[in-house]
mmCIF file of C-alpha atoms in Angstrom:
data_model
loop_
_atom_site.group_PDB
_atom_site.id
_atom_site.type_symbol
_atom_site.label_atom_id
_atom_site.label_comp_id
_atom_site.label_asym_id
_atom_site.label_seq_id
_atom_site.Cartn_x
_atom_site.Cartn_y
_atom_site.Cartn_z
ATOM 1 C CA UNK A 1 -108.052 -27.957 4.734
ATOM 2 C CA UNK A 2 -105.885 -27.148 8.034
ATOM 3 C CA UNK A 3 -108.675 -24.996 9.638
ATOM 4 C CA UNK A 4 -111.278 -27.956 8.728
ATOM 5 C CA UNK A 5 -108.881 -30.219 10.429
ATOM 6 C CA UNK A 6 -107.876 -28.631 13.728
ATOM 7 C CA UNK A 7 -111.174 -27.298 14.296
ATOM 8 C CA UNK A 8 -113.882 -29.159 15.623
ATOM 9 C CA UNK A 9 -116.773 -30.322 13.251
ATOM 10 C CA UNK A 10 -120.180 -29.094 15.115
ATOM 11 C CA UNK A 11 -123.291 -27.805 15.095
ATOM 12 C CA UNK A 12 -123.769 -25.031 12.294
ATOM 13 C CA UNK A 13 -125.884 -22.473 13.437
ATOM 14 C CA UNK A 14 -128.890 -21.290 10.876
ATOM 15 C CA UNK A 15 -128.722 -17.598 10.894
ATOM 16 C CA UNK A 16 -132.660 -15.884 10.505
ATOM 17 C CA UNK A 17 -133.145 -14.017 6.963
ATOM 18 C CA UNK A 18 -136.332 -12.438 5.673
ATOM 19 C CA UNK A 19 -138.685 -13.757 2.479
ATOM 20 C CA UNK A 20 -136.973 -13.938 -0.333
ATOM 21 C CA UNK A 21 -138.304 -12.267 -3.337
ATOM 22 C CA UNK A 22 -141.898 -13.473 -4.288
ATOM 23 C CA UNK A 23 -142.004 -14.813 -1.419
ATOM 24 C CA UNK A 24 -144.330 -14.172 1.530
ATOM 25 C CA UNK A 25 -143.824 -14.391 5.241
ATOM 26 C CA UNK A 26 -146.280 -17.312 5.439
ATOM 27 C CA UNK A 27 -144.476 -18.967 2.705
ATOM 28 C CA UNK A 28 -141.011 -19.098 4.431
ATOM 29 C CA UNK A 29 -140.376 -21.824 6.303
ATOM 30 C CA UNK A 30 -140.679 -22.114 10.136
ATOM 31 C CA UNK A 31 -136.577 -22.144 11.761
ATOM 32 C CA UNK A 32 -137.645 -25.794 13.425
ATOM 33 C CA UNK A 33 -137.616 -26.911 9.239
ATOM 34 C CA UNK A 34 -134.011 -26.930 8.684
ATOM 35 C CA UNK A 35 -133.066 -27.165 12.072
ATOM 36 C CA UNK A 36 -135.132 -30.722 12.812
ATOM 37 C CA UNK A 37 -132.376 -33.120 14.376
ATOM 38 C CA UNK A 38 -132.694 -35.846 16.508
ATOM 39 C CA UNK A 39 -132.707 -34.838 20.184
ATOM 40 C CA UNK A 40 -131.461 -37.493 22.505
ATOM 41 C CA UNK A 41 -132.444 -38.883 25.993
ATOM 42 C CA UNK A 42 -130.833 -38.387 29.035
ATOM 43 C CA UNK A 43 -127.066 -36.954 29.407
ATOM 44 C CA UNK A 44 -125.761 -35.906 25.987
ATOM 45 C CA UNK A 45 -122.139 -36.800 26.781
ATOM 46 C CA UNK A 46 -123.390 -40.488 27.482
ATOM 47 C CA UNK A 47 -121.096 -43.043 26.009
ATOM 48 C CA UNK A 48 -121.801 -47.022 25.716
ATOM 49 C CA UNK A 49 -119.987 -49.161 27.927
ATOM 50 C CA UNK A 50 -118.471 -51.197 25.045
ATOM 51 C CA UNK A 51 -117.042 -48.026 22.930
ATOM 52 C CA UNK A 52 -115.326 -46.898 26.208
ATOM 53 C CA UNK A 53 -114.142 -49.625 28.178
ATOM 54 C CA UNK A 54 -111.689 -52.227 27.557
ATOM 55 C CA UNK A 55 -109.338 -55.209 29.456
ATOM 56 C CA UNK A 56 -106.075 -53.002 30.011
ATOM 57 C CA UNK A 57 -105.874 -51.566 33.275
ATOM 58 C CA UNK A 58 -103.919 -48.598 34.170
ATOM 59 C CA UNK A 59 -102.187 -49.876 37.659
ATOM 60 C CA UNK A 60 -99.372 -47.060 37.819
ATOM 61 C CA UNK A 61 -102.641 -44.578 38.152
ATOM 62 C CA UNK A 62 -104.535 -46.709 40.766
ATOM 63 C CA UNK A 63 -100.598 -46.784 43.159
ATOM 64 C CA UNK A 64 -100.520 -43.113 42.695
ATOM 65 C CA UNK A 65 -103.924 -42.143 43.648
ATOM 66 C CA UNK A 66 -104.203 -44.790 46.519
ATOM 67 C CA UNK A 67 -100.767 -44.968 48.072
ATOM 68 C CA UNK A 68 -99.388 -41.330 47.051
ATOM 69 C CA UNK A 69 -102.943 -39.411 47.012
ATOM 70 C CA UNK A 70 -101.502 -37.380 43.702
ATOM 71 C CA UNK A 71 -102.137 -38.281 40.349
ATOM 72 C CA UNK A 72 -99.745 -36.309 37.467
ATOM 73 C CA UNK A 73 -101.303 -36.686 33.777
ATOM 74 C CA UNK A 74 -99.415 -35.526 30.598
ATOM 75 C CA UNK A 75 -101.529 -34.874 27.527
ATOM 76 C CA UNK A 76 -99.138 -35.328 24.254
ATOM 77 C CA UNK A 77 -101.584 -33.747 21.345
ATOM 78 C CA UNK A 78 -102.040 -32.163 18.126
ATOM 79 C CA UNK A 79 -104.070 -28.638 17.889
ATOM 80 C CA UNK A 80 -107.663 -30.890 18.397
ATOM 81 C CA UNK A 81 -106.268 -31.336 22.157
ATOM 82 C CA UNK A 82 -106.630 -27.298 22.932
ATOM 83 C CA UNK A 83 -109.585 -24.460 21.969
ATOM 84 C CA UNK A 84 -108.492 -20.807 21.479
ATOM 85 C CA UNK A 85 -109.120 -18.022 23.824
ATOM 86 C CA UNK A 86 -107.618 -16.816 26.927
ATOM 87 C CA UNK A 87 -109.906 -19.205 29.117
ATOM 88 C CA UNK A 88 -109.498 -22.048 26.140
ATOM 89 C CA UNK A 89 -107.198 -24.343 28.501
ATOM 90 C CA UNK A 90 -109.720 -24.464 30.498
ATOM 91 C CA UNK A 91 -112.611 -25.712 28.123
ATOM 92 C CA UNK A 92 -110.299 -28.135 26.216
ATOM 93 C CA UNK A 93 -110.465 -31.755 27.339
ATOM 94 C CA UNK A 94 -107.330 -32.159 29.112
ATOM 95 C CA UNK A 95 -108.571 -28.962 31.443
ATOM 96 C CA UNK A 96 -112.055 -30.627 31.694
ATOM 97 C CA UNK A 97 -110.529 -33.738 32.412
ATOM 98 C CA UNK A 98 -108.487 -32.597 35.433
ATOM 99 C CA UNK A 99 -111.681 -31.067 37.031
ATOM 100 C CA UNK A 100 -114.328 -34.123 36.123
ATOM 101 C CA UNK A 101 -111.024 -36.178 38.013
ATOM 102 C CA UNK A 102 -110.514 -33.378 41.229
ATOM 103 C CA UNK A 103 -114.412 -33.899 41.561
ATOM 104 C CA UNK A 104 -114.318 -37.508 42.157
ATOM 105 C CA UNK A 105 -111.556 -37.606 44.214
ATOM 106 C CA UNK A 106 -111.372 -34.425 46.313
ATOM 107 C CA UNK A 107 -108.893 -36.002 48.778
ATOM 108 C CA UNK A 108 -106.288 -36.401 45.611
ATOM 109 C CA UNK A 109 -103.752 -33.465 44.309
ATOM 110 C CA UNK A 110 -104.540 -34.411 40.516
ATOM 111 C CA UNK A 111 -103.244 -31.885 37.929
ATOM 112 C CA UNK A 112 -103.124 -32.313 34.448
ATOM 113 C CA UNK A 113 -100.378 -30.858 31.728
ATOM 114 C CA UNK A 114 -101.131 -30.484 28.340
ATOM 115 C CA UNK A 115 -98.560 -30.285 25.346
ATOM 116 C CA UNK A 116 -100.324 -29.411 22.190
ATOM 117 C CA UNK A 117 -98.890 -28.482 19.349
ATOM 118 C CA UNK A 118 -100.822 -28.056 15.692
ATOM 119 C CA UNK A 119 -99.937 -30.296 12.867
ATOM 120 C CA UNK A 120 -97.016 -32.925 14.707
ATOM 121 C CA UNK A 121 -97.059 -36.464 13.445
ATOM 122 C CA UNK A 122 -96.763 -38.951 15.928
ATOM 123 C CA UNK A 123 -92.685 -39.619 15.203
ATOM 124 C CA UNK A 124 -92.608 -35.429 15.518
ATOM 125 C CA UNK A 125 -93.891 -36.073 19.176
ATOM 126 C CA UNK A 126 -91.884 -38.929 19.936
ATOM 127 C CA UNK A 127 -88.824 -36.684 19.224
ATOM 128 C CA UNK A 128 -90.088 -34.166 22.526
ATOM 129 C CA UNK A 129 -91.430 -37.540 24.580
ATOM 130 C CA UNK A 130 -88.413 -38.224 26.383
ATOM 131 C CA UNK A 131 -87.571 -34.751 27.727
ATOM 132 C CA UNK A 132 -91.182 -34.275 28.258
ATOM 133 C CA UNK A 133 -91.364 -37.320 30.616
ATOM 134 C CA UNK A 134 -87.924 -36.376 32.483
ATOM 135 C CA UNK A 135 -89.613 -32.776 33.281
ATOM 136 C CA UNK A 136 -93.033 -33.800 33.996
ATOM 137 C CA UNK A 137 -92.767 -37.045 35.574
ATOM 138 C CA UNK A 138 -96.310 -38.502 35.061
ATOM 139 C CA UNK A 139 -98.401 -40.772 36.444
ATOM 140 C CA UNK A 140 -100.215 -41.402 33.201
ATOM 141 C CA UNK A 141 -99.809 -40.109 29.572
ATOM 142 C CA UNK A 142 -102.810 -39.260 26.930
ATOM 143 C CA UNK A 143 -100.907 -39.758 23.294
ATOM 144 C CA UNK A 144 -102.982 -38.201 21.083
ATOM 145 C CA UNK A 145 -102.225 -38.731 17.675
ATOM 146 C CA UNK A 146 -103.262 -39.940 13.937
ATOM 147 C CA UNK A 147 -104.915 -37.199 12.362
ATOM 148 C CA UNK A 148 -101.927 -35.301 10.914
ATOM 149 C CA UNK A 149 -100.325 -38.418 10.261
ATOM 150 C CA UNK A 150 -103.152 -39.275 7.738
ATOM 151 C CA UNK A 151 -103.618 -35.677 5.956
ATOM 152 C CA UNK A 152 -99.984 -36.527 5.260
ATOM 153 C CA UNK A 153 -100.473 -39.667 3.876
ATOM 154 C CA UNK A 154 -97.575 -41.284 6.362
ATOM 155 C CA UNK A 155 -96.492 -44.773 5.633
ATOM 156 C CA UNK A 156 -98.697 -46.467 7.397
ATOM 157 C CA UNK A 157 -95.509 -48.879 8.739
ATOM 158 C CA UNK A 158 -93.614 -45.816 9.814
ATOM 159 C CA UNK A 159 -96.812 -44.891 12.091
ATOM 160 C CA UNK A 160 -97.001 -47.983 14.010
ATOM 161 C CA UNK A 161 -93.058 -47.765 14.105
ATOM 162 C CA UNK A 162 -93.347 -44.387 15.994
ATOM 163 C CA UNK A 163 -96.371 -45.430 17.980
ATOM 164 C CA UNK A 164 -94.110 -48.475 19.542
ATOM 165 C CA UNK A 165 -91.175 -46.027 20.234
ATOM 166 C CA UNK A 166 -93.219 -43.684 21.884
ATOM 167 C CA UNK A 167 -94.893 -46.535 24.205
ATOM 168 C CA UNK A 168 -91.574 -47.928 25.247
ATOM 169 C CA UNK A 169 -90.397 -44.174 26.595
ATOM 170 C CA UNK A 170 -93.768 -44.275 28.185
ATOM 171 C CA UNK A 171 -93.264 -47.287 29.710
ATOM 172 C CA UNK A 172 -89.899 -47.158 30.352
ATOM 173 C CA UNK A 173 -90.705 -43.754 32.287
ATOM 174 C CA UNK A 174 -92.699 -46.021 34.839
ATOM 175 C CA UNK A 175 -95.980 -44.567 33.834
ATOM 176 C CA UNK A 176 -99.458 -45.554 32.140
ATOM 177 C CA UNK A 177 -101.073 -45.008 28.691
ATOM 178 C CA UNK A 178 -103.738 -44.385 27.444
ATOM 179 C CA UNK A 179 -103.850 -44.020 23.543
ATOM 180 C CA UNK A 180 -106.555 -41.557 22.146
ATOM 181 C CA UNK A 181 -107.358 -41.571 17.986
ATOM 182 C CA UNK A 182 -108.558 -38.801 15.471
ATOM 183 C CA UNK A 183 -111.934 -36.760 16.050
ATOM 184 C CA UNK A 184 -115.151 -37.936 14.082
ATOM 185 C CA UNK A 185 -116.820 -35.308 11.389
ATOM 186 C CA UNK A 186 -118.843 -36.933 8.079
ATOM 187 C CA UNK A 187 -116.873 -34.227 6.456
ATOM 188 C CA UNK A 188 -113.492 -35.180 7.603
ATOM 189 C CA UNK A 189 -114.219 -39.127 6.688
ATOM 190 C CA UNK A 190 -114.913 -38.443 2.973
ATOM 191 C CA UNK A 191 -111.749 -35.602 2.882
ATOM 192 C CA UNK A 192 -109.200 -37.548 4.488
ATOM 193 C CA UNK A 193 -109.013 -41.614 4.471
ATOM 194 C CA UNK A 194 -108.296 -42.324 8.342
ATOM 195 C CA UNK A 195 -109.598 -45.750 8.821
ATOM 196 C CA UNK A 196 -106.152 -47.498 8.424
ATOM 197 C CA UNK A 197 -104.255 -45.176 10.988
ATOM 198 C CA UNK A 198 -107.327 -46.172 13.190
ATOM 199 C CA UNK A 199 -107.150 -49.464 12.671
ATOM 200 C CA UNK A 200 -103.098 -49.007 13.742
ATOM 201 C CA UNK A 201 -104.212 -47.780 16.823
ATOM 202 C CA UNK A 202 -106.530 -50.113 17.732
ATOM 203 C CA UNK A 203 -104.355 -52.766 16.814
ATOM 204 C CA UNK A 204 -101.070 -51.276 18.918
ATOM 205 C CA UNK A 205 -103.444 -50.677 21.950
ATOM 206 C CA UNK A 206 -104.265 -54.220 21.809
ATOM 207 C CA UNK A 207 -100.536 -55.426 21.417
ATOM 208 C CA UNK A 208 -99.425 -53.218 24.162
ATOM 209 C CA UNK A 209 -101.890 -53.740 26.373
ATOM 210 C CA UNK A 210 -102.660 -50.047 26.985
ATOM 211 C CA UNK A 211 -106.342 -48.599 26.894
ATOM 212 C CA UNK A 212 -107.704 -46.948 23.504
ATOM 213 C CA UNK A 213 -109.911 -43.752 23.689
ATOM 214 C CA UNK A 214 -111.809 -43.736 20.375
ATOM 215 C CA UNK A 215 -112.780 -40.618 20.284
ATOM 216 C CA UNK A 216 -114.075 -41.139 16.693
ATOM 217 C CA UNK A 217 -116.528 -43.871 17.613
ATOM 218 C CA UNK A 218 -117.124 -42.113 20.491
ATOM 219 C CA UNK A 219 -118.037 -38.659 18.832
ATOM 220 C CA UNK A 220 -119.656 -40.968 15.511
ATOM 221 C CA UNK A 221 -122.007 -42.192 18.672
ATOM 222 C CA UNK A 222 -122.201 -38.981 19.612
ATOM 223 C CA UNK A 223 -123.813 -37.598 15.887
ATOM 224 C CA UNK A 224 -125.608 -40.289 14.504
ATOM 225 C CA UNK A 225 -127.368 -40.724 18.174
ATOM 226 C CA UNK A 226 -128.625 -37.225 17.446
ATOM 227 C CA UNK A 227 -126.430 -35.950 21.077
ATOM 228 C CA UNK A 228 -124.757 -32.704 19.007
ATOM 229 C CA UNK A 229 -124.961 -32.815 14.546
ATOM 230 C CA UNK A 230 -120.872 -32.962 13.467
ATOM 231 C CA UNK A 231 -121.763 -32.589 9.765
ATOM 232 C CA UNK A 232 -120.899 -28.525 9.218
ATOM 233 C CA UNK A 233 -118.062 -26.551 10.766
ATOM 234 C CA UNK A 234 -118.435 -23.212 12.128
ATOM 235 C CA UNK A 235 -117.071 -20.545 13.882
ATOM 236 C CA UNK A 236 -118.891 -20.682 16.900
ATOM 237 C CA UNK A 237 -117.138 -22.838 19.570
ATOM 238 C CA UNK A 238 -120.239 -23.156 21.847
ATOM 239 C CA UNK A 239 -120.301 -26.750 20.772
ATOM 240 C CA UNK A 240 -116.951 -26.956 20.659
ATOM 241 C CA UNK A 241 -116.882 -26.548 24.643
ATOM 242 C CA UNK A 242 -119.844 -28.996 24.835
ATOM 243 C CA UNK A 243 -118.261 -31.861 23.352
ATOM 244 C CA UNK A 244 -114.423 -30.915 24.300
ATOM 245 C CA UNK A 245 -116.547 -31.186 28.024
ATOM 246 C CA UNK A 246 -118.147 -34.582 27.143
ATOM 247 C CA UNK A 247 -114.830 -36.309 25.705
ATOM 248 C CA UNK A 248 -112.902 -34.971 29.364
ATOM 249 C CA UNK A 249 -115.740 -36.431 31.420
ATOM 250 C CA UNK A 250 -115.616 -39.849 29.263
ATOM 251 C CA UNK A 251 -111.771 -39.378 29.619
ATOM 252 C CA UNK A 252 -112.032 -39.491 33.546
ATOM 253 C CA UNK A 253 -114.572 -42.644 33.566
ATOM 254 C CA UNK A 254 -111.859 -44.611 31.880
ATOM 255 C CA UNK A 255 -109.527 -43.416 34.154
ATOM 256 C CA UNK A 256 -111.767 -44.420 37.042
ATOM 257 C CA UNK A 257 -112.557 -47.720 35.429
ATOM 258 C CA UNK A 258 -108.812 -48.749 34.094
ATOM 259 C CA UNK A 259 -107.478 -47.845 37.359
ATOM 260 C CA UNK A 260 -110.197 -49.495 39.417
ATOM 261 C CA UNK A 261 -110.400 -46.647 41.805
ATOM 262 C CA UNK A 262 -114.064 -47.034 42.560
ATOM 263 C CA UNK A 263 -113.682 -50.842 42.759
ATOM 264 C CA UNK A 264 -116.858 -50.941 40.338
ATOM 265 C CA UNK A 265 -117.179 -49.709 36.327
ATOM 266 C CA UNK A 266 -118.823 -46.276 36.837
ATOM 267 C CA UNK A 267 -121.278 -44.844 34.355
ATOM 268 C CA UNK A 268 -119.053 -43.093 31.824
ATOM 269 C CA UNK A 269 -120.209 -39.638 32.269
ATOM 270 C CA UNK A 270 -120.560 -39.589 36.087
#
């Protein structure tokens, strides 16, 4: 159950075998068979307008890259917000993020910190939150969270609890939010019941006034459009990269578009 959960649900690769036995070479089926999908137009990372943007704005972000020309981001996350390897900082969405943000703004110093750590509820993070903010001073924070809080079946009234704690640090820190939910896999949805902690979420983020990532719509888009199939795990972490990739370029649109730093809503994977 923990390596289904903290790793990423993708494409499962359909290794090549010979005839079975009986069987003939022009009996076996052709590789396209099993591995028929639907293939999507146009940008696989795309994301509607309506899963991705929202009313809050993010107007400590939009100060620090206008007036300052520096933007600090802080990623609080469980394991999904890193990928293993010596060069896995780099492919995870927080790393992808910073460079999808240095791209469209090359005259900004933008760097972004990520503190990961596998199998933390949201009150475990909250307890770190406060020193985190004192060291790091950010501009913005990513709160990743909700996953581990539902394999653990967490009173559901404790989780909002923690969620509001952790927003007014946040806030009190002088910085912006933006609130990112679980990751999206058919397996994961009929394993692990996560619609009420989303539902939290969604619900906070709307109290609070502070943006919501939905990742899970976002990647449930994502597979049922066809863009990358999230039904099997496996070992392989080139789709891993793909959609870690996507989610930091989607990340940096609602950056762009909460903090009204174009002064127009940008397509989300530009």
């Amino acid at each position: 159950m923990r390596a289904l959960i903290s790793g990423l649900f993708a494409l499962a690769l359909v290794a090549a075998a010979g005839p079975a036995p009986g069987q003939t070479e022009a009996d076996r089926p052709r590789p396209s068979e099993p591995l028929a999908v639907p293939q999507p137009d146009g940008d696989p990372c795309e994301v509607p307008g309506h899963i991705l943007f929202g009313e809050s704005r993010l107007d400590h972000v939009k100060k620090a890259v206008e007036e300052h020309k520096r933007l600090t981001v802080l990623v609080v996350g469980s394991g999904s917000s890193a990928m293993p390897g010596p060069d896995g900082a780099g492919k995870a969405y927080p790393g992808r993020l910073e460079q999808a943000l240095r791209k469209r703004y090359p005259g900004v110093d933008i760097k972004v910190v990520a503190l990961a750590k596998s199998r933390q509820t949201a009150a475990d993070m909250v307890q770190n939150l406060e020193q985190a903010l004192l060291d790091r001073k950010p501009d913005l924070v990513i709160w990743q969270t909700g996953t581990v809080d539902a394999m653990r079946g967490v009173d559901p009234e404790s989780f909002r609890a923690s969620l509001d704690e952790g927003i007014d640090h946040i806030v009190d820190a002088g910085a912006d939010l933006i609130l990112m939910n679980m990751q999206y896999s058919p397996r994961t949805e009929t394993l692990i019941s996560l619609s009420n902690y989303a539902d939290i979420m969604q619900v906070v983020a709307r109290d609070r006034e502070v943006p919501l990532f939905d990742r899970r719509e976002i990647m449930r888009h994502w597979n049922d459009n066809g863009n990358f199939d999230l039904n099997l795990a496996t070992k392989d972490l080139t789709t891993a990269f793909k959609v870690h990739d996507c989610l930091g370029r989607a990340l940096a649109s609602l950056v762009a578009e909460a903090g009204n730093l174009d002064g127009i809503k940008p397509r989300p994977t530009q």
